[in-house]
Amino acid sequence: SNFVTQFTAGSATLNPFIALVNAVPGLAIISEPGVNDLRLGRTEAQLLADWQTIYGTFPGKRIAQTTLTPRATSTDSYATVGNQTAQTDGNWSLLATLNADIRAGLANVSYVIEAADAAMSARDSGKWTVAAGTPTTDGTHPTSAMAAAMATNTPLTLA
C-alpha cells in the first residue's frame, strides 16, 4: 500500500506522536514520501492529494517538502552515470512532473528542499550522480557518503 494509506491507517498508533509534534511551537515538518508510491503506481493527482492529507495532520506547522530522488539500475555498481538506467516501473515516468510540481510550490508547503538536484547526475535524469563516490547500492537509497554530500549540497528555498 502507499505511504499515506499506511500513515492514516496507523493514525491511532501515531496519535500520541502527532499530538506531541502539534504541541511543539515553531516546529517544522519535513515531508519526503513519494518514491515508493510512484513505484507502486500512484498517480500525480493521488500523490498531490496524499501529501495534502499528510500536511493536514499538522495544522499550523511549517511544511518542508523534498523533491523526489532517483531510482536506477546499474551494470557497474553505480560507478558511472553512463551505466545507469533510470527506472520506469509503476508510474516512475512521473518523477520529473512531480518534482516540477514541488518546485512550483504546493499548497500548505513553506519550503522546498531540493534533494533531487543534489542526488541526480542532471536535473530530472533519474540517474544518481557519482560526484561523491558510490551514491547507492540498491538504486533507491543513498549511501552514507551520498547522504552527506546531499546534506551539504541541498538548498532550502521558500515555496
Short mmCIF file of N, CA and C in Angstrom, two decimals:
data_model
loop_
_atom_site.label_atom_id
_atom_site.label_comp_id
_atom_site.label_asym_id
_atom_site.label_seq_id
_atom_site.Cartn_x
_atom_site.Cartn_y
_atom_site.Cartn_z
N SER A 1 0.84 -1.19 0.00
CA SER A 1 0.00 0.00 0.00
C SER A 1 0.88 1.25 0.00
N ASN A 2 0.29 2.38 -0.33
CA ASN A 2 1.06 3.62 -0.40
C ASN A 2 1.27 4.21 0.98
N PHE A 3 2.19 5.17 1.05
CA PHE A 3 2.57 5.75 2.33
C PHE A 3 1.40 6.39 3.06
N VAL A 4 0.61 7.21 2.37
CA VAL A 4 -0.45 7.92 3.08
C VAL A 4 -1.49 6.95 3.62
N THR A 5 -1.76 5.85 2.91
CA THR A 5 -2.68 4.84 3.42
C THR A 5 -2.13 4.24 4.71
N GLN A 6 -0.85 3.92 4.69
CA GLN A 6 -0.22 3.39 5.90
C GLN A 6 -0.24 4.43 7.02
N PHE A 7 0.02 5.67 6.67
CA PHE A 7 0.06 6.75 7.65
C PHE A 7 -1.30 6.95 8.31
N THR A 8 -2.34 7.05 7.48
CA THR A 8 -3.66 7.29 8.04
C THR A 8 -4.23 6.04 8.73
N ALA A 9 -3.91 4.86 8.21
CA ALA A 9 -4.36 3.62 8.86
C ALA A 9 -3.70 3.45 10.22
N GLY A 10 -2.49 3.93 10.34
CA GLY A 10 -1.77 3.82 11.61
C GLY A 10 -1.97 5.01 12.51
N SER A 11 -2.93 5.88 12.18
CA SER A 11 -3.07 7.12 12.93
C SER A 11 -3.40 6.88 14.41
N ALA A 12 -4.11 5.81 14.73
CA ALA A 12 -4.40 5.53 16.14
C ALA A 12 -3.09 5.29 16.89
N THR A 13 -2.19 4.56 16.28
CA THR A 13 -0.89 4.30 16.88
C THR A 13 -0.05 5.57 16.88
N LEU A 14 -0.19 6.37 15.83
CA LEU A 14 0.60 7.58 15.69
C LEU A 14 0.04 8.77 16.45
N ASN A 15 -1.20 8.69 16.92
CA ASN A 15 -1.84 9.84 17.56
C ASN A 15 -1.00 10.49 18.65
N PRO A 16 -0.37 9.71 19.57
CA PRO A 16 0.46 10.37 20.58
C PRO A 16 1.63 11.16 19.97
N PHE A 17 2.24 10.60 18.92
CA PHE A 17 3.33 11.29 18.24
C PHE A 17 2.82 12.54 17.56
N ILE A 18 1.70 12.42 16.83
CA ILE A 18 1.12 13.56 16.12
C ILE A 18 0.75 14.66 17.11
N ALA A 19 0.16 14.28 18.25
CA ALA A 19 -0.21 15.27 19.27
C ALA A 19 1.03 15.97 19.82
N LEU A 20 2.10 15.23 20.05
CA LEU A 20 3.33 15.82 20.55
C LEU A 20 3.91 16.81 19.53
N VAL A 21 3.98 16.40 18.27
CA VAL A 21 4.51 17.27 17.22
C VAL A 21 3.66 18.54 17.12
N ASN A 22 2.35 18.38 17.16
CA ASN A 22 1.47 19.54 17.04
C ASN A 22 1.54 20.46 18.25
N ALA A 23 1.97 19.93 19.40
CA ALA A 23 2.05 20.73 20.63
C ALA A 23 3.33 21.55 20.71
N VAL A 24 4.33 21.20 19.93
CA VAL A 24 5.62 21.92 20.00
C VAL A 24 5.56 23.15 19.09
N PRO A 25 5.63 24.33 19.68
CA PRO A 25 5.55 25.54 18.85
C PRO A 25 6.80 25.71 17.99
N GLY A 26 6.60 26.25 16.80
CA GLY A 26 7.71 26.59 15.92
C GLY A 26 8.34 25.42 15.19
N LEU A 27 7.81 24.23 15.39
CA LEU A 27 8.39 23.05 14.75
C LEU A 27 8.00 22.99 13.28
N ALA A 28 8.95 22.61 12.43
CA ALA A 28 8.69 22.42 11.00
C ALA A 28 8.68 20.92 10.71
N ILE A 29 7.90 20.54 9.73
CA ILE A 29 7.77 19.14 9.32
C ILE A 29 8.46 18.97 7.97
N ILE A 30 9.30 17.94 7.86
CA ILE A 30 9.90 17.61 6.57
C ILE A 30 9.13 16.43 6.00
N SER A 31 8.59 16.62 4.82
CA SER A 31 7.81 15.59 4.13
C SER A 31 8.61 15.09 2.94
N GLU A 32 8.84 13.78 2.88
CA GLU A 32 9.59 13.24 1.76
C GLU A 32 9.02 11.97 1.16
N PRO A 33 7.74 11.62 1.40
CA PRO A 33 7.22 10.41 0.75
C PRO A 33 6.99 10.62 -0.73
N GLY A 34 6.98 9.53 -1.48
CA GLY A 34 6.66 9.61 -2.89
C GLY A 34 7.39 8.60 -3.75
N VAL A 35 8.63 8.28 -3.41
CA VAL A 35 9.42 7.38 -4.25
C VAL A 35 8.74 6.01 -4.36
N ASN A 36 8.45 5.39 -3.24
CA ASN A 36 7.81 4.08 -3.28
C ASN A 36 6.39 4.16 -3.83
N ASP A 37 5.72 5.27 -3.55
CA ASP A 37 4.36 5.45 -4.05
C ASP A 37 4.33 5.49 -5.57
N LEU A 38 5.28 6.19 -6.18
CA LEU A 38 5.37 6.20 -7.65
C LEU A 38 5.65 4.79 -8.17
N ARG A 39 6.57 4.11 -7.52
CA ARG A 39 6.91 2.74 -7.93
C ARG A 39 5.68 1.83 -7.88
N LEU A 40 4.81 2.08 -6.91
CA LEU A 40 3.62 1.25 -6.74
C LEU A 40 2.46 1.69 -7.64
N GLY A 41 2.65 2.76 -8.44
CA GLY A 41 1.64 3.14 -9.41
C GLY A 41 0.71 4.27 -9.01
N ARG A 42 1.02 5.00 -7.91
CA ARG A 42 0.19 6.15 -7.57
C ARG A 42 0.33 7.20 -8.67
N THR A 43 -0.76 7.88 -8.96
CA THR A 43 -0.76 8.91 -9.99
C THR A 43 -0.33 10.26 -9.40
N GLU A 44 -0.11 11.21 -10.28
CA GLU A 44 0.23 12.57 -9.83
C GLU A 44 -0.88 13.13 -8.94
N ALA A 45 -2.12 13.03 -9.39
CA ALA A 45 -3.25 13.55 -8.62
C ALA A 45 -3.36 12.85 -7.26
N GLN A 46 -3.16 11.55 -7.24
CA GLN A 46 -3.23 10.81 -5.98
C GLN A 46 -2.13 11.27 -5.01
N LEU A 47 -0.92 11.40 -5.53
CA LEU A 47 0.18 11.82 -4.65
C LEU A 47 -0.02 13.24 -4.14
N LEU A 48 -0.46 14.14 -4.99
CA LEU A 48 -0.69 15.51 -4.54
C LEU A 48 -1.77 15.54 -3.46
N ALA A 49 -2.81 14.76 -3.62
CA ALA A 49 -3.85 14.66 -2.59
C ALA A 49 -3.33 13.98 -1.32
N ASP A 50 -2.54 12.93 -1.50
CA ASP A 50 -1.94 12.23 -0.36
C ASP A 50 -1.12 13.20 0.49
N TRP A 51 -0.29 13.99 -0.19
CA TRP A 51 0.56 14.92 0.55
C TRP A 51 -0.27 15.94 1.31
N GLN A 52 -1.37 16.42 0.70
CA GLN A 52 -2.22 17.37 1.42
C GLN A 52 -2.84 16.73 2.67
N THR A 53 -3.16 15.44 2.58
CA THR A 53 -3.67 14.71 3.75
C THR A 53 -2.63 14.70 4.86
N ILE A 54 -1.39 14.42 4.49
CA ILE A 54 -0.32 14.41 5.49
C ILE A 54 -0.13 15.81 6.08
N TYR A 55 -0.06 16.82 5.22
CA TYR A 55 0.12 18.19 5.71
C TYR A 55 -1.00 18.58 6.67
N GLY A 56 -2.23 18.15 6.35
CA GLY A 56 -3.38 18.48 7.19
C GLY A 56 -3.32 17.87 8.57
N THR A 57 -2.50 16.86 8.75
CA THR A 57 -2.33 16.23 10.06
C THR A 57 -1.57 17.15 11.00
N PHE A 58 -0.88 18.12 10.44
CA PHE A 58 -0.05 19.03 11.23
C PHE A 58 -0.47 20.48 10.98
N PRO A 59 -1.70 20.84 11.38
CA PRO A 59 -2.20 22.20 11.09
C PRO A 59 -1.33 23.27 11.76
N GLY A 60 -1.06 24.31 11.00
CA GLY A 60 -0.30 25.43 11.53
C GLY A 60 1.21 25.22 11.53
N LYS A 61 1.67 24.04 11.16
CA LYS A 61 3.11 23.78 11.13
C LYS A 61 3.67 24.20 9.77
N ARG A 62 4.91 24.62 9.78
CA ARG A 62 5.60 24.88 8.52
C ARG A 62 5.99 23.53 7.92
N ILE A 63 5.69 23.35 6.65
CA ILE A 63 5.98 22.10 5.96
C ILE A 63 7.11 22.34 4.97
N ALA A 64 8.11 21.46 5.01
CA ALA A 64 9.19 21.46 4.02
C ALA A 64 9.03 20.18 3.20
N GLN A 65 8.80 20.33 1.91
CA GLN A 65 8.63 19.17 1.02
C GLN A 65 9.90 18.97 0.22
N THR A 66 10.41 17.75 0.22
CA THR A 66 11.59 17.45 -0.60
C THR A 66 11.16 17.08 -2.01
N THR A 67 12.02 17.39 -2.97
CA THR A 67 11.84 16.82 -4.30
C THR A 67 12.24 15.35 -4.21
N LEU A 68 11.77 14.56 -5.17
CA LEU A 68 11.99 13.11 -5.12
C LEU A 68 13.31 12.73 -5.77
N THR A 69 14.03 11.86 -5.11
CA THR A 69 15.35 11.43 -5.57
C THR A 69 15.22 10.28 -6.57
N PRO A 70 16.32 9.95 -7.27
CA PRO A 70 16.24 8.97 -8.36
C PRO A 70 16.11 7.52 -7.90
N ARG A 71 15.73 6.70 -8.86
CA ARG A 71 15.78 5.24 -8.75
C ARG A 71 16.36 4.76 -10.08
N ALA A 72 17.40 3.96 -10.00
CA ALA A 72 18.05 3.50 -11.22
C ALA A 72 18.63 2.11 -11.01
N THR A 73 18.93 1.45 -12.12
CA THR A 73 19.70 0.22 -12.08
C THR A 73 21.08 0.55 -12.64
N SER A 74 22.03 -0.37 -12.43
CA SER A 74 23.39 -0.11 -12.89
C SER A 74 24.07 -1.42 -13.27
N THR A 75 24.91 -1.34 -14.27
CA THR A 75 25.70 -2.51 -14.67
C THR A 75 27.11 -2.46 -14.11
N ASP A 76 27.45 -1.37 -13.40
CA ASP A 76 28.80 -1.27 -12.82
C ASP A 76 28.77 -0.81 -11.36
N SER A 77 27.73 -1.23 -10.63
CA SER A 77 27.60 -0.91 -9.20
C SER A 77 27.60 0.60 -8.95
N TYR A 78 27.01 1.36 -9.87
CA TYR A 78 26.83 2.80 -9.74
C TYR A 78 28.15 3.57 -9.74
N ALA A 79 29.15 3.01 -10.40
CA ALA A 79 30.44 3.69 -10.50
C ALA A 79 30.40 4.81 -11.53
N THR A 80 29.52 4.69 -12.54
CA THR A 80 29.41 5.72 -13.57
C THR A 80 27.94 6.03 -13.83
N VAL A 81 27.69 7.20 -14.34
CA VAL A 81 26.33 7.59 -14.73
C VAL A 81 25.94 6.85 -16.00
N GLY A 82 26.87 6.69 -16.93
CA GLY A 82 26.58 6.09 -18.22
C GLY A 82 26.08 4.66 -18.14
N ASN A 83 26.43 3.94 -17.11
CA ASN A 83 25.98 2.56 -16.96
C ASN A 83 24.74 2.43 -16.08
N GLN A 84 24.08 3.56 -15.81
CA GLN A 84 22.83 3.53 -15.07
C GLN A 84 21.65 3.65 -16.04
N THR A 85 20.55 3.05 -15.65
CA THR A 85 19.30 3.18 -16.39
C THR A 85 18.24 3.63 -15.39
N ALA A 86 17.61 4.76 -15.69
CA ALA A 86 16.55 5.26 -14.82
C ALA A 86 15.38 4.27 -14.82
N GLN A 87 14.79 4.05 -13.67
CA GLN A 87 13.66 3.14 -13.56
C GLN A 87 12.44 3.70 -14.29
N THR A 88 11.58 2.79 -14.75
CA THR A 88 10.35 3.20 -15.43
C THR A 88 9.13 2.43 -14.93
N ASP A 89 9.30 1.63 -13.88
CA ASP A 89 8.19 0.81 -13.38
C ASP A 89 7.14 1.67 -12.67
N GLY A 90 5.97 1.07 -12.49
CA GLY A 90 4.89 1.81 -11.84
C GLY A 90 4.58 3.08 -12.61
N ASN A 91 4.53 4.19 -11.90
CA ASN A 91 4.35 5.50 -12.52
C ASN A 91 5.62 6.33 -12.40
N TRP A 92 6.75 5.65 -12.41
CA TRP A 92 8.01 6.35 -12.23
C TRP A 92 8.26 7.39 -13.31
N SER A 93 7.60 7.27 -14.45
CA SER A 93 7.75 8.27 -15.52
C SER A 93 7.25 9.65 -15.07
N LEU A 94 6.53 9.72 -13.97
CA LEU A 94 6.01 10.99 -13.45
C LEU A 94 7.01 11.74 -12.57
N LEU A 95 8.21 11.19 -12.39
CA LEU A 95 9.19 11.80 -11.49
C LEU A 95 9.43 13.27 -11.82
N ALA A 96 9.75 13.60 -13.06
CA ALA A 96 10.04 14.99 -13.42
C ALA A 96 8.83 15.89 -13.23
N THR A 97 7.65 15.37 -13.55
CA THR A 97 6.42 16.15 -13.39
C THR A 97 6.16 16.47 -11.92
N LEU A 98 6.30 15.47 -11.06
CA LEU A 98 6.08 15.70 -9.63
C LEU A 98 7.12 16.65 -9.05
N ASN A 99 8.37 16.48 -9.45
CA ASN A 99 9.39 17.40 -8.95
C ASN A 99 9.11 18.82 -9.43
N ALA A 100 8.62 18.98 -10.66
CA ALA A 100 8.25 20.31 -11.14
C ALA A 100 7.09 20.88 -10.32
N ASP A 101 6.11 20.04 -9.99
CA ASP A 101 5.01 20.48 -9.13
C ASP A 101 5.53 20.99 -7.79
N ILE A 102 6.44 20.23 -7.20
CA ILE A 102 7.00 20.61 -5.90
C ILE A 102 7.76 21.93 -6.02
N ARG A 103 8.59 22.03 -7.04
CA ARG A 103 9.38 23.26 -7.23
C ARG A 103 8.48 24.48 -7.48
N ALA A 104 7.36 24.27 -8.13
CA ALA A 104 6.44 25.38 -8.43
C ALA A 104 5.70 25.85 -7.19
N GLY A 105 5.67 25.02 -6.15
CA GLY A 105 5.01 25.39 -4.90
C GLY A 105 3.70 24.65 -4.75
N LEU A 106 3.58 23.95 -3.66
CA LEU A 106 2.35 23.22 -3.33
C LEU A 106 1.61 23.94 -2.22
N ALA A 107 0.30 23.85 -2.21
CA ALA A 107 -0.49 24.42 -1.12
C ALA A 107 0.02 23.85 0.19
N ASN A 108 0.08 24.70 1.19
CA ASN A 108 0.46 24.33 2.56
C ASN A 108 1.93 24.01 2.74
N VAL A 109 2.76 24.24 1.73
CA VAL A 109 4.19 23.99 1.83
C VAL A 109 4.92 25.33 1.97
N SER A 110 5.75 25.42 3.00
CA SER A 110 6.51 26.65 3.26
C SER A 110 7.88 26.65 2.60
N TYR A 111 8.48 25.46 2.49
CA TYR A 111 9.84 25.35 1.98
C TYR A 111 9.95 24.17 1.03
N VAL A 112 10.84 24.29 0.06
CA VAL A 112 11.19 23.18 -0.82
C VAL A 112 12.64 22.80 -0.53
N ILE A 113 12.87 21.52 -0.29
CA ILE A 113 14.22 21.00 -0.12
C ILE A 113 14.57 20.30 -1.42
N GLU A 114 15.54 20.84 -2.12
CA GLU A 114 15.90 20.37 -3.46
C GLU A 114 16.83 19.15 -3.38
N ALA A 115 16.29 18.02 -2.93
CA ALA A 115 17.06 16.78 -2.80
C ALA A 115 17.38 16.17 -4.16
N ALA A 116 16.46 16.30 -5.11
CA ALA A 116 16.64 15.66 -6.41
C ALA A 116 17.87 16.19 -7.14
N ASP A 117 18.02 17.50 -7.20
CA ASP A 117 19.17 18.07 -7.90
C ASP A 117 20.49 17.68 -7.23
N ALA A 118 20.47 17.54 -5.90
CA ALA A 118 21.69 17.14 -5.18
C ALA A 118 22.02 15.67 -5.42
N ALA A 119 21.02 14.86 -5.73
CA ALA A 119 21.22 13.41 -5.90
C ALA A 119 21.42 12.99 -7.35
N MET A 120 20.84 13.73 -8.29
CA MET A 120 20.85 13.30 -9.69
C MET A 120 22.05 13.84 -10.47
N SER A 121 22.40 13.10 -11.51
CA SER A 121 23.51 13.49 -12.37
C SER A 121 23.20 14.78 -13.12
N ALA A 122 21.95 15.02 -13.42
CA ALA A 122 21.46 16.24 -14.05
C ALA A 122 19.98 16.35 -13.69
N ARG A 123 19.44 17.54 -13.75
CA ARG A 123 18.02 17.70 -13.38
C ARG A 123 17.16 16.75 -14.18
N ASP A 124 16.35 15.98 -13.45
CA ASP A 124 15.36 15.05 -14.00
C ASP A 124 15.96 13.88 -14.78
N SER A 125 17.25 13.60 -14.61
CA SER A 125 17.87 12.48 -15.33
C SER A 125 17.38 11.13 -14.82
N GLY A 126 16.95 11.08 -13.55
CA GLY A 126 16.56 9.80 -12.95
C GLY A 126 17.76 8.93 -12.61
N LYS A 127 18.97 9.45 -12.80
CA LYS A 127 20.19 8.71 -12.51
C LYS A 127 20.95 9.40 -11.37
N TRP A 128 21.66 8.60 -10.61
CA TRP A 128 22.43 9.12 -9.48
C TRP A 128 23.72 9.79 -9.95
N THR A 129 24.07 10.89 -9.30
CA THR A 129 25.38 11.50 -9.54
C THR A 129 26.44 10.60 -8.90
N VAL A 130 27.61 10.60 -9.46
CA VAL A 130 28.71 9.82 -8.87
C VAL A 130 29.80 10.75 -8.34
N ALA A 131 29.48 12.03 -8.20
CA ALA A 131 30.45 13.03 -7.78
C ALA A 131 31.03 12.75 -6.39
N ALA A 132 30.26 12.11 -5.52
CA ALA A 132 30.72 11.85 -4.15
C ALA A 132 31.12 10.39 -3.96
N GLY A 133 31.36 9.68 -5.06
CA GLY A 133 31.68 8.26 -4.96
C GLY A 133 30.42 7.43 -5.19
N THR A 134 30.41 6.22 -4.68
CA THR A 134 29.26 5.33 -4.87
C THR A 134 28.02 5.94 -4.23
N PRO A 135 27.02 6.31 -5.03
CA PRO A 135 25.86 7.02 -4.48
C PRO A 135 24.82 6.12 -3.81
N THR A 136 24.75 4.87 -4.26
CA THR A 136 23.72 3.96 -3.78
C THR A 136 24.21 2.54 -4.02
N THR A 137 23.65 1.60 -3.28
CA THR A 137 23.98 0.20 -3.55
C THR A 137 22.77 -0.56 -4.07
N ASP A 138 21.59 0.04 -3.90
CA ASP A 138 20.36 -0.64 -4.33
C ASP A 138 19.58 0.14 -5.39
N GLY A 139 20.07 1.31 -5.78
CA GLY A 139 19.41 2.10 -6.79
C GLY A 139 18.36 3.05 -6.27
N THR A 140 17.98 2.91 -5.01
CA THR A 140 16.92 3.72 -4.44
C THR A 140 17.38 4.55 -3.24
N HIS A 141 18.17 3.95 -2.38
CA HIS A 141 18.56 4.62 -1.13
C HIS A 141 20.00 5.10 -1.23
N PRO A 142 20.26 6.35 -0.80
CA PRO A 142 21.63 6.86 -0.86
C PRO A 142 22.53 6.17 0.16
N THR A 143 23.81 6.03 -0.20
CA THR A 143 24.80 5.56 0.77
C THR A 143 25.03 6.68 1.78
N SER A 144 25.74 6.38 2.84
CA SER A 144 26.07 7.41 3.84
C SER A 144 26.85 8.55 3.21
N ALA A 145 27.79 8.21 2.32
CA ALA A 145 28.58 9.25 1.65
C ALA A 145 27.69 10.13 0.78
N MET A 146 26.75 9.51 0.07
CA MET A 146 25.84 10.29 -0.78
C MET A 146 24.93 11.16 0.08
N ALA A 147 24.43 10.61 1.17
CA ALA A 147 23.57 11.38 2.06
C ALA A 147 24.31 12.59 2.62
N ALA A 148 25.57 12.39 2.97
CA ALA A 148 26.37 13.51 3.48
C ALA A 148 26.58 14.57 2.40
N ALA A 149 26.86 14.13 1.18
CA ALA A 149 27.02 15.07 0.07
C ALA A 149 25.72 15.81 -0.20
N MET A 150 24.61 15.10 -0.14
CA MET A 150 23.31 15.74 -0.37
C MET A 150 23.03 16.77 0.72
N ALA A 151 23.37 16.46 1.95
CA ALA A 151 23.14 17.39 3.06
C ALA A 151 23.91 18.68 2.86
N THR A 152 25.08 18.58 2.27
CA THR A 152 25.92 19.74 2.02
C THR A 152 25.45 20.54 0.81
N ASN A 153 24.85 19.86 -0.16
CA ASN A 153 24.52 20.49 -1.44
C ASN A 153 23.03 20.63 -1.72
N THR A 154 22.20 20.55 -0.71
CA THR A 154 20.76 20.63 -0.91
C THR A 154 20.22 21.96 -0.43
N PRO A 155 19.84 22.84 -1.35
CA PRO A 155 19.29 24.13 -0.94
C PRO A 155 17.86 24.02 -0.41
N LEU A 156 17.56 24.90 0.51
CA LEU A 156 16.21 25.05 1.06
C LEU A 156 15.69 26.38 0.56
N THR A 157 14.55 26.37 -0.13
CA THR A 157 14.01 27.62 -0.66
C THR A 157 12.59 27.81 -0.15
N LEU A 158 12.19 29.06 -0.07
CA LEU A 158 10.81 29.36 0.28
C LEU A 158 9.92 28.95 -0.87
N ALA A 159 8.81 28.32 -0.54
CA ALA A 159 7.88 27.87 -1.59
C ALA A 159 7.05 29.03 -2.07
#
